[in-house]
Short mmCIF file of C-alpha atoms in Angstrom, two decimals:
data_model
loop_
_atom_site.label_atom_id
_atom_site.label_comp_id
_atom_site.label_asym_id
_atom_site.label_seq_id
_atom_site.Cartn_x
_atom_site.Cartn_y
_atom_site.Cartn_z
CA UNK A 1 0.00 0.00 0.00
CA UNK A 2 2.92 2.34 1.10
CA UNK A 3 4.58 1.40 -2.34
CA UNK A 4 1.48 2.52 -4.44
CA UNK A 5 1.16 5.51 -2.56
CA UNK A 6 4.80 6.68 -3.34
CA UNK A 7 4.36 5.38 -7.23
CA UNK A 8 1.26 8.00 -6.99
CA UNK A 9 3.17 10.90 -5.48
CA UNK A 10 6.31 10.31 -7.61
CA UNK A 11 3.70 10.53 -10.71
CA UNK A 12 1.86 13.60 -9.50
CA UNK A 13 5.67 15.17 -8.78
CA UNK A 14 6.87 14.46 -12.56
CA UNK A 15 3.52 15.67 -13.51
CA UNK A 16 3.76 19.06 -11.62
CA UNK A 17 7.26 19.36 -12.68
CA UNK A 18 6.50 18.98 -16.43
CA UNK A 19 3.55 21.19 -16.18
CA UNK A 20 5.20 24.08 -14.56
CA UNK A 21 8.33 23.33 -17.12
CA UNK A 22 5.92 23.65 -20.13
CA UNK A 23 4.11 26.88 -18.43
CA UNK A 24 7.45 28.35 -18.36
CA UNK A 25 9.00 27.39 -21.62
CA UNK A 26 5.81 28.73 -22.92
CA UNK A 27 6.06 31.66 -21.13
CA UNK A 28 9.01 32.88 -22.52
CA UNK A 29 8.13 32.01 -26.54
CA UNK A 30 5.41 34.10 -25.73
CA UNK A 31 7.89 36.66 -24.65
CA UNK A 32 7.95 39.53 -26.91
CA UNK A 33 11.19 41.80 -27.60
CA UNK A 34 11.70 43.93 -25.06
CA UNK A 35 10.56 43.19 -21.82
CA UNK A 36 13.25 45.18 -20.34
CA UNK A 37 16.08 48.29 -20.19
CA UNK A 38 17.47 48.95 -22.88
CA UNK A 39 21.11 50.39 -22.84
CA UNK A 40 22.34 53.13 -25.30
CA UNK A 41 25.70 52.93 -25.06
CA UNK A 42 27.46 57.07 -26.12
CA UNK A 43 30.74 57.35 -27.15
CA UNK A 44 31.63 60.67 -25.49
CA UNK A 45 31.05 62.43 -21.86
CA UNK A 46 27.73 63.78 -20.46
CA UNK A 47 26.65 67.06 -21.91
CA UNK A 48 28.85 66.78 -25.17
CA UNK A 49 26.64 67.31 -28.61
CA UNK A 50 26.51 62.98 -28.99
CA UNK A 51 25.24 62.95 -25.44
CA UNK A 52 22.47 65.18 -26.14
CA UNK A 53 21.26 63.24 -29.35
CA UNK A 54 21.70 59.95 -27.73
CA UNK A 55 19.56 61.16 -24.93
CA UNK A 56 16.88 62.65 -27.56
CA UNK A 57 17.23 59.21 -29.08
CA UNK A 58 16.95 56.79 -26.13
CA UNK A 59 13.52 58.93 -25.33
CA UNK A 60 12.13 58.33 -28.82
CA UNK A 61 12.92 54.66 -29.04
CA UNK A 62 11.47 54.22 -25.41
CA UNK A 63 8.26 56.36 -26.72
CA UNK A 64 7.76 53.56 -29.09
CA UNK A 65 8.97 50.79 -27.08
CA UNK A 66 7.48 51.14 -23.66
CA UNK A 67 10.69 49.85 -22.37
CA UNK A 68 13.12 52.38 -20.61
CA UNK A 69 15.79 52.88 -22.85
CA UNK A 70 18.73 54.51 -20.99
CA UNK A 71 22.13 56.55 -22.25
CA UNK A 72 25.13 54.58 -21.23
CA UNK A 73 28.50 57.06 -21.00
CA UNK A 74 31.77 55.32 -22.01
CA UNK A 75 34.10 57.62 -24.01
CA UNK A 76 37.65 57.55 -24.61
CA UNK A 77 39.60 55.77 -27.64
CA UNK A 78 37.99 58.01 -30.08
CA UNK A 79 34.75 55.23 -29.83
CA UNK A 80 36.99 52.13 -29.23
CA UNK A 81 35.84 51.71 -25.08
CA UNK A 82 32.03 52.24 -26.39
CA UNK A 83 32.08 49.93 -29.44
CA UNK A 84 34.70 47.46 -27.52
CA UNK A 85 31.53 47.77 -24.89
CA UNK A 86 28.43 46.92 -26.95
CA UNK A 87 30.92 44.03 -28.95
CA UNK A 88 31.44 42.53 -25.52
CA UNK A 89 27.65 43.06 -24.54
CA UNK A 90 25.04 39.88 -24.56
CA UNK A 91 23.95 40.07 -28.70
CA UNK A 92 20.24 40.29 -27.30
CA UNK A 93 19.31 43.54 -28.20
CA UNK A 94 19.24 45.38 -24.79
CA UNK A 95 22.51 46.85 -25.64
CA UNK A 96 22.40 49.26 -28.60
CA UNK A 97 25.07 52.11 -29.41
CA UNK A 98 25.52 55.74 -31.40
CA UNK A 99 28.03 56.86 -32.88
CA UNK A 100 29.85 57.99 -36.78
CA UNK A 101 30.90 56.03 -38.87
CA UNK A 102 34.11 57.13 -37.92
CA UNK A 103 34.25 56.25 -34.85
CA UNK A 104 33.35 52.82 -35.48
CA UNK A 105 36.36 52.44 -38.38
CA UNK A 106 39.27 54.20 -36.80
CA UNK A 107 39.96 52.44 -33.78
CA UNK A 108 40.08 48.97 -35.63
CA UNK A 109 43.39 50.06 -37.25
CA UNK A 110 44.77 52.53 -34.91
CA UNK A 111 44.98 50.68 -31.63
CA UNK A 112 48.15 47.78 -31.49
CA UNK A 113 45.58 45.01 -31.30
CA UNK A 114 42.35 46.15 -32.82
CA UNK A 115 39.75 46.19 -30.08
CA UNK A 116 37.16 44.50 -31.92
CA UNK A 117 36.74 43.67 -36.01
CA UNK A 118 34.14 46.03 -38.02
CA UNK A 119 32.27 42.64 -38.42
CA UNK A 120 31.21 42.52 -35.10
CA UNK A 121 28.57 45.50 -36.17
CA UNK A 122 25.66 45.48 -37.65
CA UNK A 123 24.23 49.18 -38.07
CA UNK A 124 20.28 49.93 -37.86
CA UNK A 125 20.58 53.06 -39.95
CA UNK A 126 22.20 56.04 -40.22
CA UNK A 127 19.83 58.80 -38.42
CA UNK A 128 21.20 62.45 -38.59
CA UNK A 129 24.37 64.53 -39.50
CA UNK A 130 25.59 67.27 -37.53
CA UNK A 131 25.54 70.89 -39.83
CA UNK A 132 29.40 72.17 -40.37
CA UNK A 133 29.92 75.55 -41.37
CA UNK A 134 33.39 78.22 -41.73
CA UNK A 135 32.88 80.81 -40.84
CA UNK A 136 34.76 84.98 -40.30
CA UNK A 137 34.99 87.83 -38.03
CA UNK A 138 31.45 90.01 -38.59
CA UNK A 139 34.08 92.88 -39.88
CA UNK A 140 36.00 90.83 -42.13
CA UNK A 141 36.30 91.88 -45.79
CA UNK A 142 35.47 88.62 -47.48
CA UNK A 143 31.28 89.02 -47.85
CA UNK A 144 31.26 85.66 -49.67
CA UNK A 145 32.75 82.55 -49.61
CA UNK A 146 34.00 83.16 -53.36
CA UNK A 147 35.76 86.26 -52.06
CA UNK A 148 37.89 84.41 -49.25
CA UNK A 149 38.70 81.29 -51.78
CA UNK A 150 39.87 84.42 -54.57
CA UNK A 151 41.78 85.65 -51.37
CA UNK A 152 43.66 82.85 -50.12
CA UNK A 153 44.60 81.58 -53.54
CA UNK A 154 46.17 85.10 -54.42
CA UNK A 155 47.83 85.14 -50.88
CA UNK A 156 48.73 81.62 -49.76
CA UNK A 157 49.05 80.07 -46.08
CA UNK A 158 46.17 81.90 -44.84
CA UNK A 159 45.25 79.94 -41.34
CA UNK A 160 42.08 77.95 -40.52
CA UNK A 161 40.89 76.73 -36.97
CA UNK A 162 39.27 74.03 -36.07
CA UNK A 163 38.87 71.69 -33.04
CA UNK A 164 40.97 69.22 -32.49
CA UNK A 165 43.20 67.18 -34.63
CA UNK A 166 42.77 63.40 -35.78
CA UNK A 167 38.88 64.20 -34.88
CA UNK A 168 36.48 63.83 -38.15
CA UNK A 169 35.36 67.41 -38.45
CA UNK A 170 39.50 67.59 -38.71
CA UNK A 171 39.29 64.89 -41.45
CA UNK A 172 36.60 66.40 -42.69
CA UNK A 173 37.99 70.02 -43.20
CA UNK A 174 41.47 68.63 -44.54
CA UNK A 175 39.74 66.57 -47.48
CA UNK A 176 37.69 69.30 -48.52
CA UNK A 177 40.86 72.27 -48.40
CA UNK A 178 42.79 69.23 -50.41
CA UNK A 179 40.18 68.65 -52.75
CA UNK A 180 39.30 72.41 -53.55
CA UNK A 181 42.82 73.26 -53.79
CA UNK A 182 42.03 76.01 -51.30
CA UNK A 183 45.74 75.99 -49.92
CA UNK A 184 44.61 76.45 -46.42
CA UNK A 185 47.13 75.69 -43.53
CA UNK A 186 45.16 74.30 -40.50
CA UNK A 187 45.48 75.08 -36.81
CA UNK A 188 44.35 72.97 -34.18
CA UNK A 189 42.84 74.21 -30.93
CA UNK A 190 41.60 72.51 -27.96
CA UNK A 191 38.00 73.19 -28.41
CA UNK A 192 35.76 75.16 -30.51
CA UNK A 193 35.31 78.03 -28.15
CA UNK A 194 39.05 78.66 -28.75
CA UNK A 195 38.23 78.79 -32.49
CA UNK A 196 35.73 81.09 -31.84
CA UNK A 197 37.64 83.24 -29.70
CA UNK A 198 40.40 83.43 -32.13
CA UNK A 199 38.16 84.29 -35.02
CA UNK A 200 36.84 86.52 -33.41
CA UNK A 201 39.98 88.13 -31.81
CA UNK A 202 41.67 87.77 -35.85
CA UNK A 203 43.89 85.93 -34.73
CA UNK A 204 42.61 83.81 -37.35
CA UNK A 205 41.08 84.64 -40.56
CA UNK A 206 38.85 81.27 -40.62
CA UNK A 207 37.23 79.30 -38.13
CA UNK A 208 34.99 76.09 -38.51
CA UNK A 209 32.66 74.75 -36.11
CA UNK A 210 28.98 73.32 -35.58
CA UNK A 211 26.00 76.11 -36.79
CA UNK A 212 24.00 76.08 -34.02
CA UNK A 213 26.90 78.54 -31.81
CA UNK A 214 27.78 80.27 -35.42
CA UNK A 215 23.96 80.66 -35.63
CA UNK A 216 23.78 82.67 -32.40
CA UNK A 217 27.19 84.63 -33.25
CA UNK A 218 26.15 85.93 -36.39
CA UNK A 219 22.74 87.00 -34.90
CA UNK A 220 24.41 88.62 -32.32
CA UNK A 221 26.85 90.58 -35.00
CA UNK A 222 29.58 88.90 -33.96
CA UNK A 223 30.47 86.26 -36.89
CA UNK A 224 29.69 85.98 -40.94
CA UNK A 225 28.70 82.80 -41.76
CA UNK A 226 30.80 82.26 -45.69
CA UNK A 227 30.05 78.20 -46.31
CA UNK A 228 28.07 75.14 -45.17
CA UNK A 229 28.45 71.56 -45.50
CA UNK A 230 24.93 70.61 -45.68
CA UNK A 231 22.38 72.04 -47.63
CA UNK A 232 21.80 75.93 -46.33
CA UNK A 233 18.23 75.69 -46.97
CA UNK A 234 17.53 72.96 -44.84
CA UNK A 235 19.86 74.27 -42.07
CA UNK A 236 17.69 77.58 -42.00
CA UNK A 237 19.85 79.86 -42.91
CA UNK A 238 20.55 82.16 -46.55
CA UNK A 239 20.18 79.65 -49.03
CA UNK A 240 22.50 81.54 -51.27
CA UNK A 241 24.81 80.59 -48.60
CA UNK A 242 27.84 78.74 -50.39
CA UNK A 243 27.39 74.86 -49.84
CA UNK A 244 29.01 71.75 -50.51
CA UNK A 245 26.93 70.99 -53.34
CA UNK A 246 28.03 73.78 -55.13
CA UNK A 247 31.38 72.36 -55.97
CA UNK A 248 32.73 70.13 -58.19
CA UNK A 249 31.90 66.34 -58.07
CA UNK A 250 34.92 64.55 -56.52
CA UNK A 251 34.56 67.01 -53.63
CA UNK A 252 31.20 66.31 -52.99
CA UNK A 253 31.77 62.74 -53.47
CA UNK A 254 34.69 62.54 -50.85
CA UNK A 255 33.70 64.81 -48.21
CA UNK A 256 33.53 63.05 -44.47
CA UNK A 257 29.97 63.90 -43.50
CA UNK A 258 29.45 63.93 -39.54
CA UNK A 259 26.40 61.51 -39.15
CA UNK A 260 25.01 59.57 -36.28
CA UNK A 261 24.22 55.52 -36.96
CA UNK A 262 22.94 53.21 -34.67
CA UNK A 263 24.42 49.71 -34.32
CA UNK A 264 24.09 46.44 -32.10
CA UNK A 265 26.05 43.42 -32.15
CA UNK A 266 25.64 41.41 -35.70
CA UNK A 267 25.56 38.21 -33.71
CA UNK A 268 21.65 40.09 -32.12
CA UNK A 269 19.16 37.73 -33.41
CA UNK A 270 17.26 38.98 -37.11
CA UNK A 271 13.65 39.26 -35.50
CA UNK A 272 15.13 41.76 -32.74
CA UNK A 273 17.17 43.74 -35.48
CA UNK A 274 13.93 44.05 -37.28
CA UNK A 275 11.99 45.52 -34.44
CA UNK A 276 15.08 47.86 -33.73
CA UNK A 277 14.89 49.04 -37.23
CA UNK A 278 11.16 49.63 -37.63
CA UNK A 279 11.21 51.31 -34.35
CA UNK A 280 14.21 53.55 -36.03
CA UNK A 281 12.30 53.76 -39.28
CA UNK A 282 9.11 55.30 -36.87
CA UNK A 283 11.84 57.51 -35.00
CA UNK A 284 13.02 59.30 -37.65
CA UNK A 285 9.14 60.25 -39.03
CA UNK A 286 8.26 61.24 -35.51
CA UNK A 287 7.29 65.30 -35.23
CA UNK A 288 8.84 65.03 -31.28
CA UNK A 289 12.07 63.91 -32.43
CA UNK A 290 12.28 65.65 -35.57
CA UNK A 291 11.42 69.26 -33.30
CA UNK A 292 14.44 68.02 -30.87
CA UNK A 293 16.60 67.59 -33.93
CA UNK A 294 16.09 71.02 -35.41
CA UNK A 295 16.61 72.54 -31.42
CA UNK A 296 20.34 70.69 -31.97
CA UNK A 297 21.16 72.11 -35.46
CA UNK A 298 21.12 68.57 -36.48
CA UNK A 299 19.85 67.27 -40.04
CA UNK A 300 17.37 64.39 -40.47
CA UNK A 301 19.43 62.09 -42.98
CA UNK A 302 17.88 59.01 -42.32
CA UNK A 303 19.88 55.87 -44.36
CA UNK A 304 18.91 51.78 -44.38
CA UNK A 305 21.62 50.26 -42.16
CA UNK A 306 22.23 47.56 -45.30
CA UNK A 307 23.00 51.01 -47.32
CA UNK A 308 25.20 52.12 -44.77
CA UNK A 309 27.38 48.71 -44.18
CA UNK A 310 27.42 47.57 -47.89
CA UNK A 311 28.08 51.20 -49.10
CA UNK A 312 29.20 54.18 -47.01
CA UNK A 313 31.50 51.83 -44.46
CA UNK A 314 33.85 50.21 -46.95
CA UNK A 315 34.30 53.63 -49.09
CA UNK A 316 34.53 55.45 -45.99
CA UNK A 317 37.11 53.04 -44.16
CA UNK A 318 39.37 52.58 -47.83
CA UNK A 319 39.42 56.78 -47.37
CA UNK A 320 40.08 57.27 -43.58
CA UNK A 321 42.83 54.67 -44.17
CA UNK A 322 44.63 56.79 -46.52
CA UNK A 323 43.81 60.50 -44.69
CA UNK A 324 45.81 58.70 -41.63
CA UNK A 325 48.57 57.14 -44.09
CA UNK A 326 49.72 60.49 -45.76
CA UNK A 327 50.17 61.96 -42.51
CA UNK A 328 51.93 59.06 -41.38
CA UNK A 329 49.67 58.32 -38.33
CA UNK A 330 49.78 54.79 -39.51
CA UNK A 331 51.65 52.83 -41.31
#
């Protein structure tokens, strides 16, 4: 009797177990992507202009989401500890990260052993690019861009600041005075409000930095705006402004555009990258982040991560390669 009793007990055990082992295997295939934080991992301190627009972007993605979706701070390496970061992360989607192109190219053949290989990306899209412009002194004779270029061909040296050297705005500024045959000789400051103060000062005849401070100058009769990157209509300002477009084709074709992409690991399963990149698709539509982008001076230029990594990455790393060679960075 004892025995049949413990046969029944040992059945209704196995049965209990099974039945709470298929409840909870069923529970989580019914599981839907997310059901938790989300980390969005920025490349550079709190505050800086990525910080901002990774915070404007983690609110957007949680607005469609209805996950928290929270901005992750790891800078240094020029984007190597961030990326090195989201490479090491679990490849399950609840750790995404922003940052250029750039930042996600240079550090793989910069560092003595490459932190991580450029196939350990997989980018959602390309979401915005950050307006460049050059700008002079309010009281400077050149009224036009066409006026300094006559200028500094006839007189040749003249100086242009900029922030930082090595940096892609650096890159940036370099390919185009190359390019255009402008004959510019750069000088590097610290930070842009050095630029500005040298400009300013004329201790400088050029400056370059982001439009949303050049904006403010030049209302406040401080600074002429001569050139923009980006188109000067969609920036807001004088579209006679002189623009990249307005050059000749190789220029256009190798300038190094500032944009922001956002990648996971390529090892994150397919249905979780699709989700990611509808939700990114919605983001960049979205009249609450597009108001947030104009309030940054940054331009909407939404691309298809596929375009990105079978296009833009390979031209782009083939060209950053040799910028660093003929300066003999690298080898």
């Amino acid at each position: 009797m004892e025995k049949k009793i413990v046969r029944i007990l040992s059945f209704v055990g196995v049965l209990v177990i099974l039945t709470l082992t298929l409840s909870n295997s069923s529970a989580a295939a019914g599981e839907k992507y997310p059901t938790g934080t989300i980390n969005n991992i920025c490349l550079f301190p709190p505050g800086t202009q990525p910080d901002l627009f990774n915070r404007i972007l983690s609110r957007s993605i949680e607005r469609f989401l209805k996950v928290p979706v929270v901005t992750v701070n790891k800078p240094g390496g020029g984007g190597a500890i961030g990326f090195s970061a989201l490479v090491g992360a679990r490849p399950d989607g609840y750790t995404i990260g922003v940052g250029t192109v750039e930042n996600m190219i240079i550090p793989t053949f910069t560092e003595g052993k490459p932190p991580y290989s450029l196939d350990d990306l997989y980018i959602l899209g390309q979401v915005a690019t950050i307006y460049n412009v050059l700008v002079v002194s309010a009281d400077a004779p050149w009224k036009t861009w066409r006026e300094f270029v006559d200028f500094a061909k006839k007189n040749p040296g003249q100086k242009y600041g900029c922030p930082g050297i090595r940096s892609t705005f650096y890159m940036r500024l370099e390919t185009l005075n190359r390019n255009a045959k402008l004959g510019l000789i750069a000088v590097p400051f610290d930070s842009d409000v050095e630029v500005k103060t040298a400009v300013m000062g004329k201790t400088i005849p050029l400056g370059a930095w982001d439009l949303g401070s050049a904006r403010e100058l030049q209302a406040a009769g401080k600074v002429r705006i001569l050139f923009i990157f980006e188109p000067p209509a969609a920036a807001g300002i004088d579209p006679k402004t002189a623009w990249l477009g307005d050059m000749e084709k190789n220029v256009v074709e190798e300038d190094i555009d500032i944009s922001h992409c956002l990648a996971v690991h390529k090892n994150t399963p397919n249905e979780i990258k699709q989700v990611l990149k509808g939700t990114l698709q919605k983001v960049v539509k979205d009249p609450e982040f597009l108001a947030d982008l104009k309030k940054m001076e940054l331009m909407i230029n939404y691309v298809d991560g596929n375009t990105v990594m079978q296009k833009k990455l390979p031209q782009r790393l083939e060209q950053v390669k040799a910028f660093h060679k003929e300066r003999g960075w690298i080898k």
